[in-house]
XYZ file of C-alpha atoms in Angstrom:
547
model
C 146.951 223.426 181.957
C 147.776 225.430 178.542
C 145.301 227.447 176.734
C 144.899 227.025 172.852
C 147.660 228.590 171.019
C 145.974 232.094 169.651
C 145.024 231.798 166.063
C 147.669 233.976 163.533
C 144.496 235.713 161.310
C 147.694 237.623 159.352
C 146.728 237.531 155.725
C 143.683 235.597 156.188
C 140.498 236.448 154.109
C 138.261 238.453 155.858
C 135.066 235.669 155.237
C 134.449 232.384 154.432
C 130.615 231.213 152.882
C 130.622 227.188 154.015
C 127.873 225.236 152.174
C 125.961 227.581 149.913
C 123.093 226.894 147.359
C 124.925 229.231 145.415
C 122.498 230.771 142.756
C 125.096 232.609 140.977
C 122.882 235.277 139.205
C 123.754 233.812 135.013
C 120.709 231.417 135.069
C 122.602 228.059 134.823
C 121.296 225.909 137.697
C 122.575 225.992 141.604
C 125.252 224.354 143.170
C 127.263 224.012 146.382
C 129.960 225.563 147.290
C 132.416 227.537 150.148
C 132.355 231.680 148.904
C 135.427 233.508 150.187
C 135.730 237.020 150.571
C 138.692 239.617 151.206
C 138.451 242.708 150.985
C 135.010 243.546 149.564
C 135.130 241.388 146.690
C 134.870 237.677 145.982
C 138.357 235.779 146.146
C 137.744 232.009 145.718
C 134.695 229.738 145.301
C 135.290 226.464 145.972
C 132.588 224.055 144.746
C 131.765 221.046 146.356
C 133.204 218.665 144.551
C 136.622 220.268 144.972
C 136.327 220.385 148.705
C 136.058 216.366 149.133
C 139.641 215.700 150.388
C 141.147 218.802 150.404
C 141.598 221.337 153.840
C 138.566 224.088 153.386
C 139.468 227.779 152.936
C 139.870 229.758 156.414
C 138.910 233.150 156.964
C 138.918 235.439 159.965
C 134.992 234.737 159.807
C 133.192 231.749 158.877
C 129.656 231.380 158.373
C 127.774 228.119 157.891
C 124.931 228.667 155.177
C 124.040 225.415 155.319
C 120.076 225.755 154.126
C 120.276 229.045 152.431
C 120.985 229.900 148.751
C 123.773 232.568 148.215
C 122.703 235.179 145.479
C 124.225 238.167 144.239
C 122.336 240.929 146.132
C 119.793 242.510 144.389
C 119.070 245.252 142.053
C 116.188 247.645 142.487
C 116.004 248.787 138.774
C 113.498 251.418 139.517
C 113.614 253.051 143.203
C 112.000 256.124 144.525
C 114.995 256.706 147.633
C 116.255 259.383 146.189
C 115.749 261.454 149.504
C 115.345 258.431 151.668
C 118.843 257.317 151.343
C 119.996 260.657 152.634
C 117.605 260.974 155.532
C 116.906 257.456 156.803
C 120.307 255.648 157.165
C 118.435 252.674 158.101
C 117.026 251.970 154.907
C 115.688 248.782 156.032
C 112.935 249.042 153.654
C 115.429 247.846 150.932
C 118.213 246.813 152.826
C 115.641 243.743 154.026
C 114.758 242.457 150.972
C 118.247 242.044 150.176
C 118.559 245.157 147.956
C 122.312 246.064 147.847
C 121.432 248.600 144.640
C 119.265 250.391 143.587
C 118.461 253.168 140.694
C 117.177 256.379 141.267
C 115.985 259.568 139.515
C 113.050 257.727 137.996
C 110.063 258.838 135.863
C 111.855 262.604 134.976
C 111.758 263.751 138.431
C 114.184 264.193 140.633
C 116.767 266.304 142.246
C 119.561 266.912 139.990
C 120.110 268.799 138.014
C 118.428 271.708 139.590
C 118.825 275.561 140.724
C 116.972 277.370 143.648
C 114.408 277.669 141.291
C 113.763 274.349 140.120
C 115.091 272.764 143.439
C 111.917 274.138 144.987
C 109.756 273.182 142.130
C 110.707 269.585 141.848
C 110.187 269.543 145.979
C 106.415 270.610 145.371
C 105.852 268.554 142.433
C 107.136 264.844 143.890
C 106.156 265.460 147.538
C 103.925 262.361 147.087
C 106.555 260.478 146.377
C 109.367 261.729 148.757
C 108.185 264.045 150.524
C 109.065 267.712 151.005
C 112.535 266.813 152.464
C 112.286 269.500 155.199
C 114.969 267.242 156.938
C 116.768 267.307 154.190
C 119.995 269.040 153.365
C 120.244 270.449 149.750
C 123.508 271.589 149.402
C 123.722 269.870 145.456
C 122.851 271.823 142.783
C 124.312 269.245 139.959
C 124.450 265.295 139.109
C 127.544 264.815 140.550
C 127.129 266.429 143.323
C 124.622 265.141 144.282
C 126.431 261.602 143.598
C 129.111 262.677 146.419
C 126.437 263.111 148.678
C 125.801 259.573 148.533
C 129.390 259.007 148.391
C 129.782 259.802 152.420
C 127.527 256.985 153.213
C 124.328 255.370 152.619
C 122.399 252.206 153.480
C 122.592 250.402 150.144
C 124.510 251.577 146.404
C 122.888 253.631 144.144
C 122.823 254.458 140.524
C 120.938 257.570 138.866
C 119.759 258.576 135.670
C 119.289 261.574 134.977
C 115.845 262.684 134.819
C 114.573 264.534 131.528
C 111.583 266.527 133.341
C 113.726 268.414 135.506
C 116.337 269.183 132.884
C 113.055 270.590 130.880
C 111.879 272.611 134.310
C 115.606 274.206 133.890
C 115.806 275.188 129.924
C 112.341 275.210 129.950
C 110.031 275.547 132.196
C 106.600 274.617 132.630
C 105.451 275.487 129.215
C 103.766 273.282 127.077
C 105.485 274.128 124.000
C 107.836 273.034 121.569
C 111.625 273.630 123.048
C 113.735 276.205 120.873
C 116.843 275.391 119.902
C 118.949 277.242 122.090
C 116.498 275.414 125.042
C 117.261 272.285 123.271
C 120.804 272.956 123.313
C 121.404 273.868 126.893
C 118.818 270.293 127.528
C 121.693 268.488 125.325
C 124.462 269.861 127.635
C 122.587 269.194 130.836
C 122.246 265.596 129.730
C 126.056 265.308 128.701
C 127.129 266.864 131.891
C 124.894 264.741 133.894
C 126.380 261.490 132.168
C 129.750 262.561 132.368
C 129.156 262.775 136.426
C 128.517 259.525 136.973
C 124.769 259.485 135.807
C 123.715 255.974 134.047
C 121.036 256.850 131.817
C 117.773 259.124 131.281
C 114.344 258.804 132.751
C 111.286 260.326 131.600
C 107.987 260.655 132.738
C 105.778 261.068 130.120
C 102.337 261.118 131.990
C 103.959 263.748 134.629
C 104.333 267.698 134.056
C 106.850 269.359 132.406
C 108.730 266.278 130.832
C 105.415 264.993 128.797
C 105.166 267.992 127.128
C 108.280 267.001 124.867
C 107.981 265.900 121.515
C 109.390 262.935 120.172
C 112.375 264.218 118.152
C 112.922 266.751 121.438
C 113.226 263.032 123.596
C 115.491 261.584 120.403
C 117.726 264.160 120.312
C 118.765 264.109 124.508
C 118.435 260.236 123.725
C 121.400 260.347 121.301
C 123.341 262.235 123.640
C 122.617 259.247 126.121
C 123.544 256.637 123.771
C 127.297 258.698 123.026
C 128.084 258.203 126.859
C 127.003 254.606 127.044
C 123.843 254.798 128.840
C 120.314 253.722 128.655
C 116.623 255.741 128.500
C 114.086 254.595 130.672
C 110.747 256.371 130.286
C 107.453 255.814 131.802
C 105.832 256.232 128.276
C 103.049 258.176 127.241
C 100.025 255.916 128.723
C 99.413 252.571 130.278
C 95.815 252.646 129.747
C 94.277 253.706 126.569
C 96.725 253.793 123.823
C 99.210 252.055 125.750
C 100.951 249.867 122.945
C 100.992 252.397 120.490
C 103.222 254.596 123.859
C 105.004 251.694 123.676
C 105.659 251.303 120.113
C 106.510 255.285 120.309
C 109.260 254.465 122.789
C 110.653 251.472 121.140
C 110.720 253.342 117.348
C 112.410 256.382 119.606
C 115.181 254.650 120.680
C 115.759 252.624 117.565
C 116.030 255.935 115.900
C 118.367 257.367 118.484
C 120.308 253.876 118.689
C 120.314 254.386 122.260
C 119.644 251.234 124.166
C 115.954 250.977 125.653
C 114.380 249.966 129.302
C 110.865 250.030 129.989
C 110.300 251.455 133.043
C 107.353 249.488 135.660
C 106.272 248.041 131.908
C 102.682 247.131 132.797
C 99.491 246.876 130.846
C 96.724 248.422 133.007
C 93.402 249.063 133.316
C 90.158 247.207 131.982
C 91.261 248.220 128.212
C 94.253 245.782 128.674
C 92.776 242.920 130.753
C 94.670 239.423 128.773
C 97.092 242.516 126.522
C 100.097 241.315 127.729
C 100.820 238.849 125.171
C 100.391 241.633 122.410
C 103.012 243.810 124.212
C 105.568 241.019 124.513
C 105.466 240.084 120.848
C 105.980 244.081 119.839
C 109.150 243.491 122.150
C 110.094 240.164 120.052
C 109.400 241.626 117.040
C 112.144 244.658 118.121
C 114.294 242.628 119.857
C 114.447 239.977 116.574
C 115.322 242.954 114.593
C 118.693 244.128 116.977
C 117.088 246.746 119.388
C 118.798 246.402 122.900
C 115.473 246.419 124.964
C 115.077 245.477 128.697
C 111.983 246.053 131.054
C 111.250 246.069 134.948
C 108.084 245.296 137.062
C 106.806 244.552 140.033
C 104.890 241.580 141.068
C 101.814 243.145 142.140
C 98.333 244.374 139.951
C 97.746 248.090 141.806
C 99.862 251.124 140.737
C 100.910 254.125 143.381
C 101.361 257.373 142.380
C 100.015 260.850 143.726
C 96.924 262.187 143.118
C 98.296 265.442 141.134
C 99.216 262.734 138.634
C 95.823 261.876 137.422
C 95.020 265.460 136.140
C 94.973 266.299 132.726
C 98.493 267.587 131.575
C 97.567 271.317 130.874
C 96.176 271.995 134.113
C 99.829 271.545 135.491
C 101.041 273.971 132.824
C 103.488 276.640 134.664
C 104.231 274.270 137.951
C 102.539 273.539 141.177
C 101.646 277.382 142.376
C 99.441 276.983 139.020
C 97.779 273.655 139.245
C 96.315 275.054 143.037
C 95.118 278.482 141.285
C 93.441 276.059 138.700
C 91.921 274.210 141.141
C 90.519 277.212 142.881
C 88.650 278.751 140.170
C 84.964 276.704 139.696
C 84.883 276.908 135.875
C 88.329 275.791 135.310
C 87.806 273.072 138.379
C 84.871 271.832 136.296
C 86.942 271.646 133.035
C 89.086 269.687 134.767
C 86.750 267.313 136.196
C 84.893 266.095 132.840
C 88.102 265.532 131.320
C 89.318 263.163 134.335
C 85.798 261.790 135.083
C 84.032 261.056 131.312
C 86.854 262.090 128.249
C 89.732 260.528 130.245
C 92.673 262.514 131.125
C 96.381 262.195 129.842
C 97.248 261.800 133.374
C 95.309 259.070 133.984
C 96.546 257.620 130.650
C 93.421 258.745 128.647
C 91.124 256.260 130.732
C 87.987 258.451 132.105
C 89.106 257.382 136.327
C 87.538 255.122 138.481
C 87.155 256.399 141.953
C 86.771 253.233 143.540
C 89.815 252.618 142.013
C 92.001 255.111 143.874
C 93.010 254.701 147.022
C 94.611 257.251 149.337
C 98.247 255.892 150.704
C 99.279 258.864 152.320
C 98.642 262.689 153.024
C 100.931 265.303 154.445
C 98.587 267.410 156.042
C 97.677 265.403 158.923
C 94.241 267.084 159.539
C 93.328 265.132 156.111
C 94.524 261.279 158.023
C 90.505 260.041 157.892
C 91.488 259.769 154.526
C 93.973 257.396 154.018
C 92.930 253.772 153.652
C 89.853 254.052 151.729
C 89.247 255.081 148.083
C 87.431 258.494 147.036
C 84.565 257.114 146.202
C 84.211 255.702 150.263
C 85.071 258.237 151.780
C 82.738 260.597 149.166
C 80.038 257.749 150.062
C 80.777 258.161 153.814
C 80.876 262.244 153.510
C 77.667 262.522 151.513
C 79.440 264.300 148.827
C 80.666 263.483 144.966
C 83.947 261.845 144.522
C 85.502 264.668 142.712
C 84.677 266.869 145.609
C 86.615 264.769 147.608
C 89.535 264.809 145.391
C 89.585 268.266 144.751
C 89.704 268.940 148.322
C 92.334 266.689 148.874
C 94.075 268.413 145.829
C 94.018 271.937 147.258
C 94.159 271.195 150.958
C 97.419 268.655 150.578
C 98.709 270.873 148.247
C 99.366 268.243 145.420
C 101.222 265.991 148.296
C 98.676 262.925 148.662
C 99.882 259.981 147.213
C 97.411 256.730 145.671
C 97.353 253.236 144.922
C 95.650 252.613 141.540
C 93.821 249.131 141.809
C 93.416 248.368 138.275
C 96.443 245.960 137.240
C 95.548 242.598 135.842
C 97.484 239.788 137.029
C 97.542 237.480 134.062
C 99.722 240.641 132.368
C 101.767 240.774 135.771
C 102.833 237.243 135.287
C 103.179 237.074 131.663
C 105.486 240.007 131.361
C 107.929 238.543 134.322
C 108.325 235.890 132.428
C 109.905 237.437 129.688
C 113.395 236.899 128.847
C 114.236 240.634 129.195
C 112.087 241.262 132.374
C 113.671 242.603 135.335
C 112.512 243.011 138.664
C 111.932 247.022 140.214
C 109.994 247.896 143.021
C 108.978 251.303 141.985
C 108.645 251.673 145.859
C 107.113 254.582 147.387
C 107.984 254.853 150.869
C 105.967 258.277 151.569
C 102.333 258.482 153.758
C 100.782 256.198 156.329
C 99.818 252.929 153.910
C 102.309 252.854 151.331
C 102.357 250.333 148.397
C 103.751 247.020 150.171
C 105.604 246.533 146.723
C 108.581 249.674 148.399
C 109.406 246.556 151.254
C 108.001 243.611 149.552
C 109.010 243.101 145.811
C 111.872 240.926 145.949
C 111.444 238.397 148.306
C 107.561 238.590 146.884
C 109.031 237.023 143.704
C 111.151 234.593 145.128
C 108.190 233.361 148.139
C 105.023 233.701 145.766
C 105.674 233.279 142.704
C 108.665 230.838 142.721
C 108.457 228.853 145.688
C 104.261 228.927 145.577
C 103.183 229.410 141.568
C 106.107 228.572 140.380
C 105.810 230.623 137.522
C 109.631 231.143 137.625
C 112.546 229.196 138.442
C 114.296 229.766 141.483
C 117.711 230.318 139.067
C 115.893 232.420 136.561
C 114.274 234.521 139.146
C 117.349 235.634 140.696
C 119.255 236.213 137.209
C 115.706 238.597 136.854
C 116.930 240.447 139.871
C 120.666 240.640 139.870
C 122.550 239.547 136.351
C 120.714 241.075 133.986
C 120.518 244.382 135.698
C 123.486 244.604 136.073
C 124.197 244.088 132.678
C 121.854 246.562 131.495
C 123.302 249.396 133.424
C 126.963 247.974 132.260
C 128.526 247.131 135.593
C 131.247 244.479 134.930
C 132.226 243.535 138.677
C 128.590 243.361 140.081
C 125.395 241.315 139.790
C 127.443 237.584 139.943
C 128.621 235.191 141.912
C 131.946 235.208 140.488
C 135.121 235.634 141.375
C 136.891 239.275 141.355
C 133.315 240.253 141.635
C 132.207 242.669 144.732
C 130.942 241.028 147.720
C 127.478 242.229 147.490
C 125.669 238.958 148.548
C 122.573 237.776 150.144
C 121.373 234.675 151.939
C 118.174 233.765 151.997
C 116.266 230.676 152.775
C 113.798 229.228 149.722
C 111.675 227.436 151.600
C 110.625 230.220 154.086
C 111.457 233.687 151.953
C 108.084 235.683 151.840
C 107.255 239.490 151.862
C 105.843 240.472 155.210
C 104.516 243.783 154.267
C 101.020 243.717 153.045
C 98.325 246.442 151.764
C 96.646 246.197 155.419
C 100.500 245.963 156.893
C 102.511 247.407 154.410
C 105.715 248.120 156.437
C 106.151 244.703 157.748
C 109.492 243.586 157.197
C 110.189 240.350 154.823
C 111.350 237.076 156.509
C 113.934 234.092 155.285
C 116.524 236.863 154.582
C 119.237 236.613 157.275
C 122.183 238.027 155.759
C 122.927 240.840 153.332
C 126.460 242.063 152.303
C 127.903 244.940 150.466
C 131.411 245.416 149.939
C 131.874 242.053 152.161
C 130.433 243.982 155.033
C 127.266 242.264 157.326
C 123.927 245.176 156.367
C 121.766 242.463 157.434
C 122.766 240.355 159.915
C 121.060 237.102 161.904
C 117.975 238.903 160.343
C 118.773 242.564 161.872
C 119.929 245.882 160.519
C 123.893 246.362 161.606
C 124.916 250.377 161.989
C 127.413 249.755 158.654
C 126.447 252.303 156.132
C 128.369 250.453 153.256
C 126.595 252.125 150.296
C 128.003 254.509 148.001
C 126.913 256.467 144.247
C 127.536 253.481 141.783
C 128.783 255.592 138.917
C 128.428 255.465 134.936
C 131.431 252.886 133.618
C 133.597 254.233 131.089
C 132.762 253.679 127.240
């Protein structure tokens, strides 16, 4: 007896996609088809219709997705990895979701460019949101440096933008004053370099010391260096509570004056001073959008915030860096200054709304003597300790050394589904993966939209969701082979099932991986496979294309 004649795989494409839902990523409705891939990028898609008759493409690999819709792989338009991609080559936080990008350097903060100086500074001032990075290797000083770092392997692409706080803490510092224009200046060239490495844009963070303390026409100027490479600013404006539209309206007249194209970073309206807003906020964007501004937004499909604690305090008591804002904290009379503005005037950091402590939850500490903490608001565990909640706070302040992070429970979620509905809405976890009970939104968001409110409210099609999450952001940060189903596109794909996709990770269980996500590709290559993480580390820096 004669075994089977061994099969000649010479020349063959590496995979072929049978049967697919594909949801292509342009909005236009679903349909069936075979997806073949060689080589990391999409060679052939056969739709149905063409296969009736004819021999099917072969591949080294075939994969029946028989069931499951086929999407381009999503697009994290506003990630906090920055350090996570370097020290957890897992990543499964995103890479589960179906993530296969995501952009970094958010809210002005991050860590490039920097010196020893400001390397250490930036460290102190976002260990809430990354950590400290003790595991961490910083052997990057600049943008692109940095960029090659992610070059040698990471769990899923990234993009960066270079983020306007830290190029302040370099010409700067931590003063809150009007640049000069030799600071100004060496800002401009820090920006230019940065984009001419690979960055895609600018962030700011506008409630968040030093970059708030820039004026307008300071922000305008680096804006129109932005706009000469090709890129796009994405601030998180000047306040989401009171005053937000007119932060809004700031940002939008900003870049309209800088002609430098305009995303809205997490663009919520929050608080009980914008409970129904939404619709208000969405017709300043039509207005701006009627008139030719290039204008997209991101947000996440939940009502809390998360952010640290450090970011609720007024804006001058961060004034000269994190060594400061402890010696502030220290000294009674100044403490007490500092508490009527948060508790009864409102602070800028808390976006001029006087805070709610039963609003503010603790995620996560990094002391681990202060763990009792995490899980309950300040005003519970204040309740529980007998004391007042700005007691609380302030010892959490001084003893985590600015490192506890928060959920903020005071979204509304009629202004949460308005805004995603918006023709320019994008989807971005702004996930936090630091402390013990992180924000569920940093392993949740994307398969949130597609389980709850596709498949359950329906308050977006399954086609226009997806474009949400993969075509239009990848149109916004100008990436031509990327974000489609197409052919000649990269094979970053995922599979998911509709009638069974649903975030797993909740506020109780917030690291509870999603389910109805089998397969994730990048570059053609399995990250997710048969619903596990592989070992393939197929993520690189996705750079800045060419004007």
């Amino acid at each position: 007896m004669h075994g089977m004649d061994p099969v000649d795989f010479t020349g063959l494409p590496d995979l072929a996609i049978r049967d697919a839902d594909v949801v292509d990523g342009t909005g236009e409705p679903s349909y069936r088809a075979d997806v073949v891939v060689k080589d990391g990028r999409i060679v052939s898609i056969v739709k149905e219709a063409a296969l009736a008759g004819c021999q099917r493409p072969r591949a080294v690999r075939e994969l029946d997705a028989g069931g499951l819709v086929l999407a381009p792989g999503f697009i994290d338009m506003h990630a906090h990895s920055d350090l996570a991609l370097l020290r957890d080559p897992d990543h499964s936080a995103k890479a589960a979701q179906g993530v296969t990008l995501e952009v970094i350097g958010q809210d002005g903060l991050s860590y490039a460019p920097v010196d020893d100086r400001t390397l250490e500074e930036v460290r102190r001032a976002v260990t809430g949101w990354n950590g400290y990075g003790d595991d961490a290797d910083f052997t990057w000083r600049s943008v692109g440096e940095y960029l090659d770092r992610l070059d040698e392997g990471i769990a899923v692409n990234a993009a960066y933008l270079v983020p306007q706080g830290t190029v302040r803490m370099l010409a700067v510092g931590w003063e809150d004053r009007e640049a000069t224009p030799e600071e100004l200046d060496r800002m401009r060239r820090l920006v230019a370099e940065g984009m001419e490495q690979g960055a895609v844009g600018m962030s700011s963070g506008l409630t968040y010391t030093p970059g708030m303390y820039a004026t307008g026409s300071e922000l305008t100027e680096l804006c129109r260096v932005v706009a000469s490479y090709g890129g796009y600013y994405c601030p998180h404006h000047r306040s989401y509570g009171a005053g937000a539209l007119e932060a809004y309206e700031e940002m939008v007249n900003l870049a309209r004056e800088a002609g430098c194209p305009l995303h809205l970073a997490h663009a919520t309206m929050n608080f009980g001073v914008n409970k129904g807003r939404a619709p208000e906020l969405l017709a300043l964007l039509d207005d701006a959008l009627a008139a030719g501004a290039d204008i997209t937004l991101d947000t996440y499909p939940y009502t809390p915030g998360a952010t640290t604690l450090a970011a609720l305090l007024p804006g001058w008591a961060g004034e000269g860096g994190p060594a400061e804002v402890l010696a502030r904290l220290a000294d009674e009379t100044t403490a007490e200054r500092i508490r009527y503005e948060m508790e009864v005037t409102g602070s800028d950091g808390c976006h001029g709304v006087p805070v709610e402590w039963d609003t503010v939850e603790v995620s996560g500490v990094t002391d681990p003597e202060l763990a009792p903490y995490v899980g309950r608001t300040v005003r519970e565990s204040a309740v529980l300790r007998g004391e007042t909640p700005w007691t609380v706070a302030r010892r959490l302040l001084r003893e985590d050394r600015l490192g506890s992070s928060i959920l903020q429970h005071v979204g509304h979620e009629e202004n949460v589904r308005a805004i995603m509905r918006h023709r320019v809405h994008t989807g971005g976890s702004d996930g936090i993966l630091q402390g013990d009970k992180p924000h569920p939104r940093a392993y949740g968001t994307f398969p949130h939209y597609l389980g709850h409110y596709v498949r359950e409210l329906g308050v977006l099609s399954l086609e226009e969701c997806v474009a949400h999450l993969t075509g239009r952001p990848a149109a916004r940060l100008r990436l031509p082979d990327r974000g489609l189903v197409r052919e000649g596109h990269r094979a970053d794909l995922v599979l998911f099932d509709p009638a069974t996709v649903a975030a797993g990770a909740t506020f109780e269980r917030p690291r509870t991986p999603p389910t109805g996500i089998p397969y994730v590709l990048i570059d053609g290559r399995f990250v997710i496979e048969d619903g596990r993480r592989t070992d393939v580390l197929a993520g690189r820096a996705v750079r800045r294309t060419p004007l």
